[in-house]
Tab-separated table of C-alpha atoms and ligand atoms in Angstrom:
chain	number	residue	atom	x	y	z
A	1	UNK	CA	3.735	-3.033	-24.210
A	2	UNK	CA	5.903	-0.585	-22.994
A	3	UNK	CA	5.412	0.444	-18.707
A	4	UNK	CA	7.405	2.919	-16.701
A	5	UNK	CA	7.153	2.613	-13.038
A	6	UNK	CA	7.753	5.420	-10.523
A	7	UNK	CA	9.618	4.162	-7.795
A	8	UNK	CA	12.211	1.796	-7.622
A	9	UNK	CA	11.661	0.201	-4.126
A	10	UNK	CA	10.881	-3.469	-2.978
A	11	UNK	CA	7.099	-3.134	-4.755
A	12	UNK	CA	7.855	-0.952	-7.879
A	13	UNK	CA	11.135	-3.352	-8.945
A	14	UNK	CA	9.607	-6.874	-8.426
A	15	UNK	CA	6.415	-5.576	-10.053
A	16	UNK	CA	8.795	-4.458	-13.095
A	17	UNK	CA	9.886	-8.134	-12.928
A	18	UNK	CA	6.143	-9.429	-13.186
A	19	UNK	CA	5.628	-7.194	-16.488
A	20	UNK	CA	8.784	-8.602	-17.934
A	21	UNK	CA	8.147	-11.801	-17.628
A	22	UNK	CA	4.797	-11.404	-19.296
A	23	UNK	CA	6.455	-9.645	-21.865
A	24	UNK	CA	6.423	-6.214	-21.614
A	25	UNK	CA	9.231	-3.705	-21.444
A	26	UNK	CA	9.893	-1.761	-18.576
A	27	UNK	CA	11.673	1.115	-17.104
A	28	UNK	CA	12.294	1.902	-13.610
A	29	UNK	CA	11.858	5.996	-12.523
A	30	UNK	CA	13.338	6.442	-8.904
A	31	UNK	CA	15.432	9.289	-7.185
A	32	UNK	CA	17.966	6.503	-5.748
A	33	UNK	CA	21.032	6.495	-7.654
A	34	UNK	CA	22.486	3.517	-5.716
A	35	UNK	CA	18.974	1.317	-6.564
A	36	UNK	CA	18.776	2.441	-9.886
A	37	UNK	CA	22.441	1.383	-10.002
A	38	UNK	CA	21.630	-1.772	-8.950
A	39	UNK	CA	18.384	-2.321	-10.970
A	40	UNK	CA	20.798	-2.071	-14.269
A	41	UNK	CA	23.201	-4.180	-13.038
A	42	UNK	CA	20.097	-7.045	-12.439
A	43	UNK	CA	20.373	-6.337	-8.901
A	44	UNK	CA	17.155	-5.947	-6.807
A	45	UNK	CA	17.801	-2.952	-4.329
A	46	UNK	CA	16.152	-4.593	-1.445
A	47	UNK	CA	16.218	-8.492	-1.872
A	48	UNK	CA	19.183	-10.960	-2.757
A	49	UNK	CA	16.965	-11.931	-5.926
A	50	UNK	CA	18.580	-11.732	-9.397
A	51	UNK	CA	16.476	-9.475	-11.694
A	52	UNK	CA	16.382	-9.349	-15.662
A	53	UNK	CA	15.483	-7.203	-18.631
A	54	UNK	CA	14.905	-4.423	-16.218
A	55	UNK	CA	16.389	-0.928	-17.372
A	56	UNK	CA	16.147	1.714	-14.710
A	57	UNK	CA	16.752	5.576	-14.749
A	58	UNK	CA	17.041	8.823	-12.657
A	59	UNK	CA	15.746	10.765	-15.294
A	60	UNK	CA	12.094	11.248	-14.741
A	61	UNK	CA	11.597	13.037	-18.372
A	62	UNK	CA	12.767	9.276	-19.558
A	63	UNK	CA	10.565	7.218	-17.917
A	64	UNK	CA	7.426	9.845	-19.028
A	65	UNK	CA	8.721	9.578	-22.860
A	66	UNK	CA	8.814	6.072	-22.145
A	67	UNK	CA	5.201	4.997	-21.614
A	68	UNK	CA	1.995	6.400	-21.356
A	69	UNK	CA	0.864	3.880	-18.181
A	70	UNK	CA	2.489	4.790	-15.040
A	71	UNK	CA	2.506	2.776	-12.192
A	72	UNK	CA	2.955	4.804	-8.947
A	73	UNK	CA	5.329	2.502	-6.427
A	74	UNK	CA	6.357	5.346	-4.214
A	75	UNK	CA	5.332	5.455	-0.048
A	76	UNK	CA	2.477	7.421	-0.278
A	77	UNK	CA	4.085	9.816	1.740
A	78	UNK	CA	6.236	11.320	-1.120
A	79	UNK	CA	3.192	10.552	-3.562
A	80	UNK	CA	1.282	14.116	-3.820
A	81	UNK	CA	5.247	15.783	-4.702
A	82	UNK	CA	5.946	12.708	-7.210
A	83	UNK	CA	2.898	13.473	-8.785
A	84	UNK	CA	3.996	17.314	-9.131
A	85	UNK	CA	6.782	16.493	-10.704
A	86	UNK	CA	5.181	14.297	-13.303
A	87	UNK	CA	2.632	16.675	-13.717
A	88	UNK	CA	5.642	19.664	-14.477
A	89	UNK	CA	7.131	16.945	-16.824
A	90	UNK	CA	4.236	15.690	-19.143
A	91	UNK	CA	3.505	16.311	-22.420
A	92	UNK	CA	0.245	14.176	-22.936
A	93	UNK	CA	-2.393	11.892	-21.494
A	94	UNK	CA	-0.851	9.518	-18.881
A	95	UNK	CA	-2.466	6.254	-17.463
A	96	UNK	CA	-1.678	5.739	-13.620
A	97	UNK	CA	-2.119	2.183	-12.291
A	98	UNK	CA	-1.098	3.073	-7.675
A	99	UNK	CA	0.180	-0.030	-6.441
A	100	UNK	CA	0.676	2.192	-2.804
A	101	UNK	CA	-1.493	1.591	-0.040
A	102	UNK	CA	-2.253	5.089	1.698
A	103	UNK	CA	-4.525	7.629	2.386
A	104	UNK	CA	-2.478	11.291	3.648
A	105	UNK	CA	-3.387	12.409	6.790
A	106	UNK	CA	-2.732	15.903	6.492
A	107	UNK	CA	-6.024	15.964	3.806
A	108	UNK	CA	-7.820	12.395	4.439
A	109	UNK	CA	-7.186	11.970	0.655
A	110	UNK	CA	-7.095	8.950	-1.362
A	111	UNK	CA	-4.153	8.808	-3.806
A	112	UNK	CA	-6.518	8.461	-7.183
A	113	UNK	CA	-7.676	12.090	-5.082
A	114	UNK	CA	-4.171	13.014	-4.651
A	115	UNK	CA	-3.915	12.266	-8.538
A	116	UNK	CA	-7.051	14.314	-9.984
A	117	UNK	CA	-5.556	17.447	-7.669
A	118	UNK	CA	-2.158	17.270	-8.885
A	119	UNK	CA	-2.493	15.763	-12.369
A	120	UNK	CA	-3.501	18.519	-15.290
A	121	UNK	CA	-6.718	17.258	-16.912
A	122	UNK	CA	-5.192	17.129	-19.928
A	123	UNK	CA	-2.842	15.347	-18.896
A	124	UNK	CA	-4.956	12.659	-16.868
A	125	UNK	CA	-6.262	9.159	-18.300
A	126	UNK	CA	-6.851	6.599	-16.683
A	127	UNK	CA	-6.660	5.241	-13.295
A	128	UNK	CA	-6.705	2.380	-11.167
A	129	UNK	CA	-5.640	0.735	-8.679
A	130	UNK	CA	-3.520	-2.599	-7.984
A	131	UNK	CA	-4.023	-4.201	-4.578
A	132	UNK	CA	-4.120	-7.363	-2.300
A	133	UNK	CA	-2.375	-9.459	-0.426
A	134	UNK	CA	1.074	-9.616	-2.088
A	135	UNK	CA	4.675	-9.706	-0.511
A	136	UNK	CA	7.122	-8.393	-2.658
A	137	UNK	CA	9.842	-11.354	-0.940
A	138	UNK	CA	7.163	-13.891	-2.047
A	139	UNK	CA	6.417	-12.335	-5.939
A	140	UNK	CA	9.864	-12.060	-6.985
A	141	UNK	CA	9.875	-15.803	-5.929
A	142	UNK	CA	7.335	-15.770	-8.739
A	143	UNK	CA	5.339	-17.545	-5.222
A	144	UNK	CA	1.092	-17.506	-6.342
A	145	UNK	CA	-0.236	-14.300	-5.642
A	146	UNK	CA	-4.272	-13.212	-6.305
A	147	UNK	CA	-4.501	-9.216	-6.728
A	148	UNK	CA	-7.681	-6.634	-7.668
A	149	UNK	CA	-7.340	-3.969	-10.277
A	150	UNK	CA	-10.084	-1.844	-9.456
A	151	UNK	CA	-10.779	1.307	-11.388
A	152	UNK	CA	-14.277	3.595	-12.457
A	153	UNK	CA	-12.876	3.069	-16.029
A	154	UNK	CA	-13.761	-1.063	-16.875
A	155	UNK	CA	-11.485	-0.904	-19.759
A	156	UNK	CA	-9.215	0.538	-17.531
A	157	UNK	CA	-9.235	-1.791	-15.015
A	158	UNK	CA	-9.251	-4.900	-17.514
A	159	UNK	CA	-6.012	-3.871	-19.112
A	160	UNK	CA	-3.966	-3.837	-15.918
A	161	UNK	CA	-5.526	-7.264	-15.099
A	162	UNK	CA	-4.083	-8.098	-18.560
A	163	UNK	CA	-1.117	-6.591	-18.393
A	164	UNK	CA	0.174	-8.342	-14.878
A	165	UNK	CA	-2.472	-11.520	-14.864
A	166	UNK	CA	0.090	-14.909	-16.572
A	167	UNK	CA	-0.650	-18.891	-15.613
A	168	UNK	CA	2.228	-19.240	-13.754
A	169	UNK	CA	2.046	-17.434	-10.568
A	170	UNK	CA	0.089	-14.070	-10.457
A	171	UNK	CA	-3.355	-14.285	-11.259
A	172	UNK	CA	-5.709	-10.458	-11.016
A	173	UNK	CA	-9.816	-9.975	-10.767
A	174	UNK	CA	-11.148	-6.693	-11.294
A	175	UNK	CA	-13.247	-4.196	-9.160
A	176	UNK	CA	-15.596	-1.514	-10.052
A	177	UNK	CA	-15.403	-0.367	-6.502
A	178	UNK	CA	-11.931	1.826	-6.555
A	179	UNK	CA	-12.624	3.819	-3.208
A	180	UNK	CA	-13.453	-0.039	-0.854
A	181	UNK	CA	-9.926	-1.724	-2.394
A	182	UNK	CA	-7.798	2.106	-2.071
A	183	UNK	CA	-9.569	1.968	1.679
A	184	UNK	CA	-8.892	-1.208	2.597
A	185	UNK	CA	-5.725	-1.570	1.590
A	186	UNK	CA	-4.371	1.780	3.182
A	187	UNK	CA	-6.163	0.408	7.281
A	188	UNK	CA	-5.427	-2.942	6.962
A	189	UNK	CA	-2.128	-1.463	7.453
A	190	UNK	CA	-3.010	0.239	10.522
A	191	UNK	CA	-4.468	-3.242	12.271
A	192	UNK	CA	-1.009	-4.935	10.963
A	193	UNK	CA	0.913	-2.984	13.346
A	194	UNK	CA	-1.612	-3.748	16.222
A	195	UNK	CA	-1.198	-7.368	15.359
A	196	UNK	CA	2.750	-6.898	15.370
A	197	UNK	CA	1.998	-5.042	19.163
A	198	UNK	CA	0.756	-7.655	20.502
A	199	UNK	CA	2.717	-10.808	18.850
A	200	UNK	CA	5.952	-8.704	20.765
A	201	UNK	CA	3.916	-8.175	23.442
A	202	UNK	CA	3.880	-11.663	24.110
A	203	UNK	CA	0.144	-12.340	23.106
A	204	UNK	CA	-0.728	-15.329	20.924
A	205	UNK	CA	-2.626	-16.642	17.948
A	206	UNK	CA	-6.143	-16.355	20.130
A	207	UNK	CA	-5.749	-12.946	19.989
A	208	UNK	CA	-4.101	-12.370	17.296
A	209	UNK	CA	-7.405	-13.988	15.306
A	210	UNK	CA	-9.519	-11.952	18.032
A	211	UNK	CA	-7.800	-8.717	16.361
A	212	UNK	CA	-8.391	-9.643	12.673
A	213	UNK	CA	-11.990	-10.496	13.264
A	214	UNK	CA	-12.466	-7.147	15.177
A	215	UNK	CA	-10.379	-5.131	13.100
A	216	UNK	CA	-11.786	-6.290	9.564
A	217	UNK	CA	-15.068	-4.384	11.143
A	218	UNK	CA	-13.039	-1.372	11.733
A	219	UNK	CA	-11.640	-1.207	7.869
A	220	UNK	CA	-15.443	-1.898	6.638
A	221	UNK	CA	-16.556	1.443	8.914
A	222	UNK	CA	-13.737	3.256	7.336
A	223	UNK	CA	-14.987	2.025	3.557
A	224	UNK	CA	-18.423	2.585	4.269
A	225	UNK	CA	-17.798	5.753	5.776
A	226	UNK	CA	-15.358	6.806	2.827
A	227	UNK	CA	-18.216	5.961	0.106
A	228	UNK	CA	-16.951	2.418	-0.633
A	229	UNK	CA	-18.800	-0.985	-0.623
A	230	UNK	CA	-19.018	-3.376	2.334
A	231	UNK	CA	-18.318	-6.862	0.281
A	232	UNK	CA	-15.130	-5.651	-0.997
A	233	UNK	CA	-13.632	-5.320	2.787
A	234	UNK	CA	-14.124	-9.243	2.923
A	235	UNK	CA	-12.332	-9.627	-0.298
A	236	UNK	CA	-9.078	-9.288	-1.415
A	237	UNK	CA	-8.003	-5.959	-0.598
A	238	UNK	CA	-9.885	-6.217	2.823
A	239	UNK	CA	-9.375	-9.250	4.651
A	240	UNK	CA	-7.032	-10.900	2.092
A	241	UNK	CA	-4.730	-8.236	2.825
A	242	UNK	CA	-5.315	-7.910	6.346
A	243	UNK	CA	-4.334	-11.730	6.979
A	244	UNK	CA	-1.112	-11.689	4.631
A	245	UNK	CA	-0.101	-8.298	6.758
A	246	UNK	CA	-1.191	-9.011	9.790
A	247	UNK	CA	0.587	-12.516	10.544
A	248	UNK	CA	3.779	-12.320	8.361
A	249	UNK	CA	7.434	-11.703	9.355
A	250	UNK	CA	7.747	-10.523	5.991
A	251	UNK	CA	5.291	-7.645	6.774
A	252	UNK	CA	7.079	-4.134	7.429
A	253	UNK	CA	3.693	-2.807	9.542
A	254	UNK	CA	4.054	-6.130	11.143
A	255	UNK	CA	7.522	-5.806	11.914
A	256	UNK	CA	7.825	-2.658	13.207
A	257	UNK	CA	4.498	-3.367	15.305
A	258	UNK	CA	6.382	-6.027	16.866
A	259	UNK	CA	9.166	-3.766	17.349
A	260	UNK	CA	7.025	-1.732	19.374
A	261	UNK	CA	5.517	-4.834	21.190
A	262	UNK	CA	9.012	-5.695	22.832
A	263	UNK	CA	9.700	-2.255	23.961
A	264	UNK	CA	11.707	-0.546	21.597
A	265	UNK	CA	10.872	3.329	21.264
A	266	UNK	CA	8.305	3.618	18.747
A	267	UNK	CA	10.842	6.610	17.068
A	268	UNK	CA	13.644	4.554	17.003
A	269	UNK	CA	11.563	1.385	15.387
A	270	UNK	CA	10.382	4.023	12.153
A	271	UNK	CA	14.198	5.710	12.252
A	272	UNK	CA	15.627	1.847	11.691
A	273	UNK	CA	12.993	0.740	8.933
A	274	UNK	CA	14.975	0.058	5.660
A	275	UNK	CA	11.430	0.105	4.290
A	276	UNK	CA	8.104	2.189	4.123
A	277	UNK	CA	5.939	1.590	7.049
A	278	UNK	CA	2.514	3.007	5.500
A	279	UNK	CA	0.477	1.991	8.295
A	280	UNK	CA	1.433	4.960	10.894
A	281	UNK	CA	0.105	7.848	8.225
A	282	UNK	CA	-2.916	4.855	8.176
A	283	UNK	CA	-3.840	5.044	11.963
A	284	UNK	CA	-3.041	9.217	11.791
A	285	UNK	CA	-5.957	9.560	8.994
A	286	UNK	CA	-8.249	6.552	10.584
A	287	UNK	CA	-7.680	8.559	13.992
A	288	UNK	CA	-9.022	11.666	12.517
A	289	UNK	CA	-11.902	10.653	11.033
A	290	UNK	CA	-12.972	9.023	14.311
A	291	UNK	CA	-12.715	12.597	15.497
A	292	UNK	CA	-14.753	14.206	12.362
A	293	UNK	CA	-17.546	11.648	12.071
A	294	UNK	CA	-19.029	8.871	14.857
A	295	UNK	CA	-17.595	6.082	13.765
A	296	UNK	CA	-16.353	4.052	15.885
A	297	UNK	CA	-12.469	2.525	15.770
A	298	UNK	CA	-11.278	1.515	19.569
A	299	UNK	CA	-8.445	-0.769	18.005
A	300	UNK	CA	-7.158	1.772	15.626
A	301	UNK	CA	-7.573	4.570	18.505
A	302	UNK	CA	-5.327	2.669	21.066
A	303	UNK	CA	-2.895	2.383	18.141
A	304	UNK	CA	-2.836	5.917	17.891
A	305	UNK	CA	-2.013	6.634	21.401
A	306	UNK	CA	0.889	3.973	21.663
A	307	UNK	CA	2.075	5.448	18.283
A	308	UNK	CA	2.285	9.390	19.351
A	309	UNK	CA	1.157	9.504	22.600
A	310	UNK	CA	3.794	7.404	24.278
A	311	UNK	CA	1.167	4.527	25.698
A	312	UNK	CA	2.254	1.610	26.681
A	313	UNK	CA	1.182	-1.514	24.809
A	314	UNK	CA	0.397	-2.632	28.258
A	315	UNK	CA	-2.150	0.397	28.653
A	316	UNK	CA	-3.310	-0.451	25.261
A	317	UNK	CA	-4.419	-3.711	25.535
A	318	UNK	CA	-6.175	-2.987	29.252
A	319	UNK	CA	-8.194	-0.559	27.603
A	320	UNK	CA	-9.881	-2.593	25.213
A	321	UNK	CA	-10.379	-5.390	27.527
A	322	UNK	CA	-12.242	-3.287	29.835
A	323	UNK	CA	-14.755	-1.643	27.400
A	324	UNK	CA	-17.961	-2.155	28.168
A	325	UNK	CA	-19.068	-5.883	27.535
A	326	UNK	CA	-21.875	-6.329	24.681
A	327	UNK	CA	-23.119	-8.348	22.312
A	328	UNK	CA	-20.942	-9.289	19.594
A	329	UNK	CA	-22.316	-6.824	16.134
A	330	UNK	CA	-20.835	-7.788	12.475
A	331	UNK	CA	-21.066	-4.219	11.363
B	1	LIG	N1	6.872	-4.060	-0.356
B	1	LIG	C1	5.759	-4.738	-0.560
B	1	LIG	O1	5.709	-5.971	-0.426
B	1	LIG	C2	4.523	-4.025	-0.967
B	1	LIG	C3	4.436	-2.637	-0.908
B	1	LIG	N2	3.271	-2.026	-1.269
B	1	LIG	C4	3.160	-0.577	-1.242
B	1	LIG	O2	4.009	-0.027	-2.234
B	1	LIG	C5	4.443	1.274	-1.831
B	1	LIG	C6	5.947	1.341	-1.959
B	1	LIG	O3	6.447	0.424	-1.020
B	1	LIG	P1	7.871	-0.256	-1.111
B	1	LIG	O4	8.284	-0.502	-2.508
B	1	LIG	O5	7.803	-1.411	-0.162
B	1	LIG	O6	8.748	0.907	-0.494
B	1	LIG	P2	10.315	0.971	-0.360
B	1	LIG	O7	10.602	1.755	0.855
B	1	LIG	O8	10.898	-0.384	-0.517
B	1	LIG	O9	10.773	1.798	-1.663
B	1	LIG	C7	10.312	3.065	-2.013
B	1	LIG	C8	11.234	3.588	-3.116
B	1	LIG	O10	10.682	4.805	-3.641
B	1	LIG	C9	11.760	5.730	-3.726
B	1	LIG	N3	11.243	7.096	-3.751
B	1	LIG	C10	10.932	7.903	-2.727
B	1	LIG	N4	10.446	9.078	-3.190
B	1	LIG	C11	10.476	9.018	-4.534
B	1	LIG	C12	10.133	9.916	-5.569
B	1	LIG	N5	9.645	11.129	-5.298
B	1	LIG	N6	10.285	9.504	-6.846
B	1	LIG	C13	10.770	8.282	-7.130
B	1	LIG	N7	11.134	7.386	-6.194
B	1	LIG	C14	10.979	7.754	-4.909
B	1	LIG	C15	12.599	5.426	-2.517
B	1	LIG	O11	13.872	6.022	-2.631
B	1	LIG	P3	14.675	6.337	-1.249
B	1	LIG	O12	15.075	5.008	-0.707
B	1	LIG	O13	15.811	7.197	-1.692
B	1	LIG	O14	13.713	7.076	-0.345
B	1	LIG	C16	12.626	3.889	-2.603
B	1	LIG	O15	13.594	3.434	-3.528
B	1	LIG	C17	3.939	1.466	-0.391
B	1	LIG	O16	2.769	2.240	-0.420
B	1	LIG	C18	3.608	0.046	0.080
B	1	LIG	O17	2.564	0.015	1.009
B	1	LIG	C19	2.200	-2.721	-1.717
B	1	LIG	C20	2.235	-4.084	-1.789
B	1	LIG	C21	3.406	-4.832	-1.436
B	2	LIG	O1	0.660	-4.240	1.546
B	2	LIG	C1	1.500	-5.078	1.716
B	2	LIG	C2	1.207	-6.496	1.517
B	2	LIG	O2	0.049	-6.694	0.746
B	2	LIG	C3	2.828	-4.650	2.174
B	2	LIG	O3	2.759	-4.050	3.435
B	2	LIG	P1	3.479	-4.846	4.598
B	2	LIG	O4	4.896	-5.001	4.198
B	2	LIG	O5	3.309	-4.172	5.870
B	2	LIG	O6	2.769	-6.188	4.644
């Protein structure tokens, strides 16, 4: 098959590697010149790797004449004016498989939202979303990775698990429950950078397991509260996720957590990312809905003061260990 993919960062260009090697042809859509560049001359723009068969382009109208499945690599951040810009650009139904992990703060939206706002209906197929724990510095290694297509469509959702499943190193279950796997992917991002915090801080693996344990709970309010399912936090895109992003140098929300940890100005630590730390929009919209419902997030509210209220990580961590004691609730 044919697949264009809209954005050309660490995610969209090793996933362009996993559909070539299974096969397909691919084209790369980004607004980079210099990655696109690279991405022809079987460069990857953000890791040593050598890619091949990749073709890449600046020229949105290309990629759309390309392919009618889309997958969506950019941050989330520039997602609702990518989609705008398809939208201006199409000519006939387009399938979007999100591989971002988001939800905008500014309208507590999930992107397959963002997607039915911006996206004419004649325009708009089918949708789903790819997700779980997955490095792109491990895939491109072609290093075994599990993933979840989830989508409301179940033919949908079993043709992306075609499309990216092969025996050698990437193997993908489906979901029916779209709105639990696009949750839990977009907070597990949020605890990440709490788990970075306190790694920097100086804390250790006691409470570093302390903090995945709590703050799994804290992603299955948000689902639950959001209309998703309860399991699928403790699957892939829940917990799965949470432990891959929440322990690994290779994590960007880890990363700049830790960042944060050791002292360095939380502004300066976001200014110096190479890459897309999704996981501060993440604690933004988890922080709001705290505020708009009762649900109740202490880890993810701390992170929101040390983020934009200038609290120390010191501060942070005092205030959850002096919370009231209680008995110890799995919901
Ligand atoms: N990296 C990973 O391991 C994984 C990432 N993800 C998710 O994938 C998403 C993308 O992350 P990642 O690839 O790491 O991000 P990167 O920062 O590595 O790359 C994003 C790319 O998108 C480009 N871009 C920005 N705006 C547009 C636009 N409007 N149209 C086309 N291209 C655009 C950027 O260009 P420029 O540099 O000029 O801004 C950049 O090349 C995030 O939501 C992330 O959470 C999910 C799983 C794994
Ligand atoms: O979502 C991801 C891994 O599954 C990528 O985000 P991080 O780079 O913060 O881990």
């Amino acid at each position: 098959m044919k697949i264009s993919l809209i954005g050309g960062g660490s995610w969209g260009t090793t996933l362009a590697q996993v559909l070539t090697d299974n096969g397909h042809e691919t084209l790369v859509y980004d607004i980079n010149e210099s990655a696109v560049n690279k991405i022809n001359h079987g460069e990857h723009p953000f890791f040593s790797n050598h890619i091949e068969g990749i073709k890449a382009t600046t020229n949105l109208k290309e990629a759309l004449a390309f392919s009618d499945y889309l997958v969506l690599a950019v941050p989330t951040k520039f997602m609702r004016q990518s989609l705008k810009e398809i939208n201006l650009n199409a000519d006939r139904k387009l399938h979007f498989i999100n591989v971002s992990k988001g939800i905008e703060p500014e309208t507590l939206k999930r992107v397959s939202e963002i997607v039915d706002e911006e996206i004419n209906p004649e325009w708009l197929g089918a949708y789903a979303v790819l997700t779980g724990p997955s490095h792109a510095e491990e895939v491109i290694e072609r290093k075994l990775t599990v993933l979840t297509a989830a989508s409301f469509t179940p033919w949908f959702a079993k043709s992306v698990q075609s499309l990216f499943s092969n025996q050698k190193y990437l193997r993908i279950y489906t979901s029916d429950d779209l709105i639990g796997c696009e949750v839990g992917g977009a907070i597990k991002n949020a605890i990440a950078i709490v788990s970075g915090m306190m790694t920097g801080y100086g804390l250790g693996e006691n409470a570093r397991a302390a903090l995945i344990t709590r703050g799994i709970l804290e992603i299955v309010r948000v689902v639950v509260y959001m209309g998703g399912k309860k399991e699928t936090a403790f699957g892939l895109t829940g917990i799965g996720d949470l432990i891959v992003t929440a322990s690994s140098l290779n994590s960007r929300n880890f990363n700049a957590g830790l960042r944060i940890g050791q002292g360095i100005p939380v502004d300066q630590v976001l200014n110096e990312s190479k890459m897309v730390v999704e996981g501060v929009r993440a604690i933004a919209a988890a922080k709001d809905l705290c505020r708009s419902s009762n649900i109740e997030l202490p880890i993810i509210e701390v992170a929101y003061d040390v983020i934009f209220n200038h609290m120390t990580v010191e501060d942070a961590i005092t205030i959850l260990l002096t919370r009231e004691l209680k008995a110890e609730t799995i919901e």
